[in-house]
Short mmCIF file of C-alpha atoms and ligand atoms in Angstrom, two decimals:
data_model
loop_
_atom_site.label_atom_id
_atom_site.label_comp_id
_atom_site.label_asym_id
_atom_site.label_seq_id
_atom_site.Cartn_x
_atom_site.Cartn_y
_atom_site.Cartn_z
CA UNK A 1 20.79 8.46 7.46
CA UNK A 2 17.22 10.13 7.92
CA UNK A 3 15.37 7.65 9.70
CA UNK A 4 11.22 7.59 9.57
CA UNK A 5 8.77 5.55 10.72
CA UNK A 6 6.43 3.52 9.12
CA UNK A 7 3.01 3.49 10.56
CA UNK A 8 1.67 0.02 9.78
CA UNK A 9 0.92 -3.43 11.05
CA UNK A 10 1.70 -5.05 7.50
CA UNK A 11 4.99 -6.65 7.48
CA UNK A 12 4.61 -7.03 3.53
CA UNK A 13 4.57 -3.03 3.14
CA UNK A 14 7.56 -2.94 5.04
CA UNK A 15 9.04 -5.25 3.58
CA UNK A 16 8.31 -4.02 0.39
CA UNK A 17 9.14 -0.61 1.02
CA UNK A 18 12.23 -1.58 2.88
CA UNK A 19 13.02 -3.06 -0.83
CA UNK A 20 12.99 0.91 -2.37
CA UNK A 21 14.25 3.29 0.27
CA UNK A 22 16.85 0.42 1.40
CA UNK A 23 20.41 2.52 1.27
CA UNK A 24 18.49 6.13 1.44
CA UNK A 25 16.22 6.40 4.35
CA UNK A 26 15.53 4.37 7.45
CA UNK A 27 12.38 2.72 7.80
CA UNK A 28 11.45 1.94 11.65
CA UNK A 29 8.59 -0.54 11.80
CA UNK A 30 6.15 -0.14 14.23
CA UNK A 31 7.14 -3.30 16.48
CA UNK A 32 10.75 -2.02 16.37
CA UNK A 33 9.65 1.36 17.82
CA UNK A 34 7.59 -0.46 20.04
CA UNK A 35 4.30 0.18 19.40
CA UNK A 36 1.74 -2.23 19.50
CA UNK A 37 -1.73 -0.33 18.50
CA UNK A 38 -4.21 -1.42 16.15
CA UNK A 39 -4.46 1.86 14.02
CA UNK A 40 -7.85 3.07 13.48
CA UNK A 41 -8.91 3.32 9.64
CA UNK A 42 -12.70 4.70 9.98
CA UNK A 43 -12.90 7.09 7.08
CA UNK A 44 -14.60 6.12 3.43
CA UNK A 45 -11.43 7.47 1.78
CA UNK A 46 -7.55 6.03 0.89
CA UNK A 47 -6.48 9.77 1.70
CA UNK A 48 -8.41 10.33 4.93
CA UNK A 49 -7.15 6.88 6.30
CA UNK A 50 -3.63 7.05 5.29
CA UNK A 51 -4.02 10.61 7.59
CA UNK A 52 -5.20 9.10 10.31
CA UNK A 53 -2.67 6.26 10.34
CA UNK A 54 0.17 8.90 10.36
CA UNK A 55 -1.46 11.75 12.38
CA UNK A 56 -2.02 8.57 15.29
CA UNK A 57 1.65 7.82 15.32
CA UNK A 58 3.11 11.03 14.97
CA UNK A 59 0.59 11.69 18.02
CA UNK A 60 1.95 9.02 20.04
CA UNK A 61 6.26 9.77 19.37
CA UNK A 62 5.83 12.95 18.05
CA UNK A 63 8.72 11.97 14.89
CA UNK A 64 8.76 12.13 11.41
CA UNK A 65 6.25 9.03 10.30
CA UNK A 66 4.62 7.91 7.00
CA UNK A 67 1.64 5.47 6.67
CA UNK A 68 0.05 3.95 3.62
CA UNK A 69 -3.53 2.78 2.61
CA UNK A 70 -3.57 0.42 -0.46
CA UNK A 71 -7.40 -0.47 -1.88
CA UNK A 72 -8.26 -2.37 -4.93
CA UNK A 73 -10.17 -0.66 -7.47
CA UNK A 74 -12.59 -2.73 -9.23
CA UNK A 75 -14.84 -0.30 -11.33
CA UNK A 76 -17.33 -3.44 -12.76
CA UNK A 77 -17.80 -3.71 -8.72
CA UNK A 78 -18.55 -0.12 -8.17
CA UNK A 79 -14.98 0.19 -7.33
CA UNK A 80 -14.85 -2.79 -4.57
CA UNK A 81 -13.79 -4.03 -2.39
CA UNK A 82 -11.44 -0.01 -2.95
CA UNK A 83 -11.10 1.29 0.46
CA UNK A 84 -12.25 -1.82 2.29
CA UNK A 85 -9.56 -4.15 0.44
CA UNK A 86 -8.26 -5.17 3.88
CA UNK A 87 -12.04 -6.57 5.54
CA UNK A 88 -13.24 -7.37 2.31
CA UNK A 89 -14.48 -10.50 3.87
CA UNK A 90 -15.10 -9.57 7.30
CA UNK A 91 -12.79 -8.57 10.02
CA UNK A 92 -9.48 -10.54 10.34
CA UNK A 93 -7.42 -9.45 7.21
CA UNK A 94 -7.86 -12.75 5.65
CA UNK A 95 -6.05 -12.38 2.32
CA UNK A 96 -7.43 -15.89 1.31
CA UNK A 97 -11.41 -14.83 2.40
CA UNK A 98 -10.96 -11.42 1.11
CA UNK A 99 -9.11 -13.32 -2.98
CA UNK A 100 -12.29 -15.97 -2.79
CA UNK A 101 -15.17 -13.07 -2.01
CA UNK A 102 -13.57 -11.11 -5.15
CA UNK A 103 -13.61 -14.13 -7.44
CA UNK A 104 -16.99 -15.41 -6.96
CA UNK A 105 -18.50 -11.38 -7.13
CA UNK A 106 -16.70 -11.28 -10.67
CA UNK A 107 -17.52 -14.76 -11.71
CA UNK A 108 -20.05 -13.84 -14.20
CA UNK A 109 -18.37 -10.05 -14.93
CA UNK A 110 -16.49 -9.83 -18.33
CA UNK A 111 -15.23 -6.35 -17.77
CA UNK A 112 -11.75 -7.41 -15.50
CA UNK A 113 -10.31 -4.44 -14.97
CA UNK A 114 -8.69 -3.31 -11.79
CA UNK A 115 -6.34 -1.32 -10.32
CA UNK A 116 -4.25 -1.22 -7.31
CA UNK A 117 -3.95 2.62 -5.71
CA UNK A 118 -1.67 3.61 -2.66
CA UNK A 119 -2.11 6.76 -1.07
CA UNK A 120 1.42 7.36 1.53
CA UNK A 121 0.81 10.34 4.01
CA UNK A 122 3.70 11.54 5.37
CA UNK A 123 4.33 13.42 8.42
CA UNK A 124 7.59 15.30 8.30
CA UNK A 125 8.60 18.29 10.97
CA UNK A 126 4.81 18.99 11.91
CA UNK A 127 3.44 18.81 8.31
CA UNK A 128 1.29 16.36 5.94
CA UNK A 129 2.00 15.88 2.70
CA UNK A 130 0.75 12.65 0.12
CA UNK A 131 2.11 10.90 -2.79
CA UNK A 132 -0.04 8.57 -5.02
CA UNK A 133 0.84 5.24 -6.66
CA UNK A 134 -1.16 3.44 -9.12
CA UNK A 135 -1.32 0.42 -11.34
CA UNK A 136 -3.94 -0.90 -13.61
CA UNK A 137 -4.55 -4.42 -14.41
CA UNK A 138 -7.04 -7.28 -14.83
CA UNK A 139 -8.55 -9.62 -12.39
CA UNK A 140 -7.76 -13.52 -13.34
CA UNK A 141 -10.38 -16.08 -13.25
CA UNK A 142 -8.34 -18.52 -10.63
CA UNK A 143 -5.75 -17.91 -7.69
CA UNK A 144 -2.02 -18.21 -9.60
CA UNK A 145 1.10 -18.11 -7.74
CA UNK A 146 2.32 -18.15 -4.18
CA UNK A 147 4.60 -15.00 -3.72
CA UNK A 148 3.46 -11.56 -2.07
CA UNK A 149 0.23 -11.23 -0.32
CA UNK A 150 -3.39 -9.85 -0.38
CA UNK A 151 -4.73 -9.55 -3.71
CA UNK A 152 -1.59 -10.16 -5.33
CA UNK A 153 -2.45 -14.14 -6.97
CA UNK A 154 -5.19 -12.75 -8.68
CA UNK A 155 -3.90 -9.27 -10.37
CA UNK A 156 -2.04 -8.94 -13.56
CA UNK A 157 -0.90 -5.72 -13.86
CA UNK A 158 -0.72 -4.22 -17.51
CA UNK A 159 2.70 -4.86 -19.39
CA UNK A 160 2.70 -8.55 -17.95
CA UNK A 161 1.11 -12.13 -18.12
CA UNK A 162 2.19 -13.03 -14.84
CA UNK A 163 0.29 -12.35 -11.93
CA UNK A 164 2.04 -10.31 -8.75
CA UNK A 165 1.93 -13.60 -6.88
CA UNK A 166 4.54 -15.30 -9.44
CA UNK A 167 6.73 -12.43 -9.16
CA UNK A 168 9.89 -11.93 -7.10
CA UNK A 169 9.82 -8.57 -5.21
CA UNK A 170 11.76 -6.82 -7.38
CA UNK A 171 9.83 -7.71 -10.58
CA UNK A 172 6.90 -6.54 -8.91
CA UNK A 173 8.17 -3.41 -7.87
CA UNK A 174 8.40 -2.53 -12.12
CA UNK A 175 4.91 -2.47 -12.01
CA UNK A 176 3.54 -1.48 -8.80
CA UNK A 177 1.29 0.87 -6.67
CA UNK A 178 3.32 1.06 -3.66
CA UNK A 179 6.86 1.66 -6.01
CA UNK A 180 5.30 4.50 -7.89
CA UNK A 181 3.64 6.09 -4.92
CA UNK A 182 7.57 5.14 -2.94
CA UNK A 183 9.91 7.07 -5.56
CA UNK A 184 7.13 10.46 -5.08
CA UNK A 185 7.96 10.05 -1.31
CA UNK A 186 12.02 9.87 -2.40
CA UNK A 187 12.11 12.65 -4.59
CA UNK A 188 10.04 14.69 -2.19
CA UNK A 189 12.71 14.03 1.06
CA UNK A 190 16.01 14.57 -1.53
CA UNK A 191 14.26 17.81 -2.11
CA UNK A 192 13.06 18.46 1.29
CA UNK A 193 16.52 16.97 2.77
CA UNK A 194 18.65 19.34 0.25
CA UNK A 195 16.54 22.45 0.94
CA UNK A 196 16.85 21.93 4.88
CA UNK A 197 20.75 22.20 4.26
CA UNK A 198 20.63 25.54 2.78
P1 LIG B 201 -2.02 -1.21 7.69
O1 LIG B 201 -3.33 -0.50 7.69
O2 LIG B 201 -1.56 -1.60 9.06
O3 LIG B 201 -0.97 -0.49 6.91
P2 LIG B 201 -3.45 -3.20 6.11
O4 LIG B 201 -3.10 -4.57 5.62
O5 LIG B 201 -4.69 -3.05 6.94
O6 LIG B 201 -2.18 -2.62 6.91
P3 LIG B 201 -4.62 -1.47 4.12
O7 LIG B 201 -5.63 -0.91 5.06
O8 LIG B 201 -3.93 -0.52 3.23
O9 LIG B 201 -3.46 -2.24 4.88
O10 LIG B 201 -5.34 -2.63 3.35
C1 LIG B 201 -5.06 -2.89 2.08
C2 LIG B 201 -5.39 -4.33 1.78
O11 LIG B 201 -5.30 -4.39 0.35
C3 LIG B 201 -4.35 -5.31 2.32
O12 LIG B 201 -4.72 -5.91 3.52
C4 LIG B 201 -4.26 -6.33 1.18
O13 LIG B 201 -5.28 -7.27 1.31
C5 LIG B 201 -4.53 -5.48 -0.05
N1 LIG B 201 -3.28 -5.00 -0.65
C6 LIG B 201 -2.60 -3.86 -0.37
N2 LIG B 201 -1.50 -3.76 -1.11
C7 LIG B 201 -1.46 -4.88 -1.87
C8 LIG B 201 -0.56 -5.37 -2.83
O14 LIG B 201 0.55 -4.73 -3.15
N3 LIG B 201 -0.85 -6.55 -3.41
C9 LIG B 201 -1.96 -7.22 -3.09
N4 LIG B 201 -2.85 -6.83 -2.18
C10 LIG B 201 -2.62 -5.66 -1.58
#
């Protein structure tokens, strides 16, 4: 089986991701390749970032990697917290900070749309390519359920009632971001894979 890995320090991406290419491709996490870097993510763009995660750990092992960058898209927030989803709240990552700062800057905003967009970056033989995910949705008023992580217990994505946080993994995966933005990256490596064997 192809094996590829996945530049991140997020074990919920791998997990999740684990979840779609389980039974096709091999996803190495970055603690089982044995890296332990905190990957820089300085640009102002889901695209440039996702690059730069990649392009640093295809630096470092010089094998076929992919890396993702995930922002919320909030367009009554000038499309906040977007590519700073992750230090939303300050440096840390702290999914809680980050869910409380987005309530209280939408508490008096009617307009709760919102949508989740992954950008993967994929480094395969020497060369970049990207897939995009995305899912709209609302923004709740109050923190509901207790699965997933990040921004998930207070996004309903459209076709639902339920947020992502009262979803199993696999329900969640109907709707989301980092699925849609996945099965690009799967189609692309059968293709890839198939043409390689000609
Ligand atoms: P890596 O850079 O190491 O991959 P990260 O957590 O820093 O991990 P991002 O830079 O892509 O990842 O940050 C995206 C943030 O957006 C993440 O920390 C979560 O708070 C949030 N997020 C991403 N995907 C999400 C999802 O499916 N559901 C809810 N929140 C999500």
């Amino acid at each position: 089986m192809q094996s590829l890995i996945f530049a991140t320090n997020n074990r919920n991406k791998v997990n999740e991701i684990r979840s779609v290419l389980n039974g096709l491709f091999e996803v190495i996490s970055l603690e089982e390749a044995g890296i332990d870097i905190d990957i820089p993510e300085p640009h102002d763009t889901l695209e440039a970032n996702a690059r730069e995660k990649s392009a640093t750990i295809h630096s470092i092992t010089g094998k076929n990697c992919f890396s993702e960058d995930t922002g919320l898209e909030v367009p009554a927030l000038n499309n906040e917290p977007g590519v700073k989803s992750a230090r939303y709240a300050g440096d840390g990552h702290d999914f809680k900070k980050n869910t409380e700062k987005l309530l209280a800057n939408m508490l008096l905003v009617t307009d709760r749309r919102a949508r989740f967009r992954t950008v993967i970056s994929l480094i395969l033989d020497g060369r970049e390519y990207q897939f995009e995910g995305i899912c709209n949705g609302i923004i709740t008023n109050e923190e509901k359920g207790d699965q997933g992580f990040g921004y998930d217990p207070v996004f309903i994505p459209e076709g639902s009632s339920k947020t992502f946080a009262e979803m199993e993994m696999a329900e969640k995966n109907l709707f989301s971001h980092r699925k849609k933005a996945t099965a690009k990256l799967i189609e692309f490596l059968k293709t890839h894979h198939g043409q390689d064997q000609n």
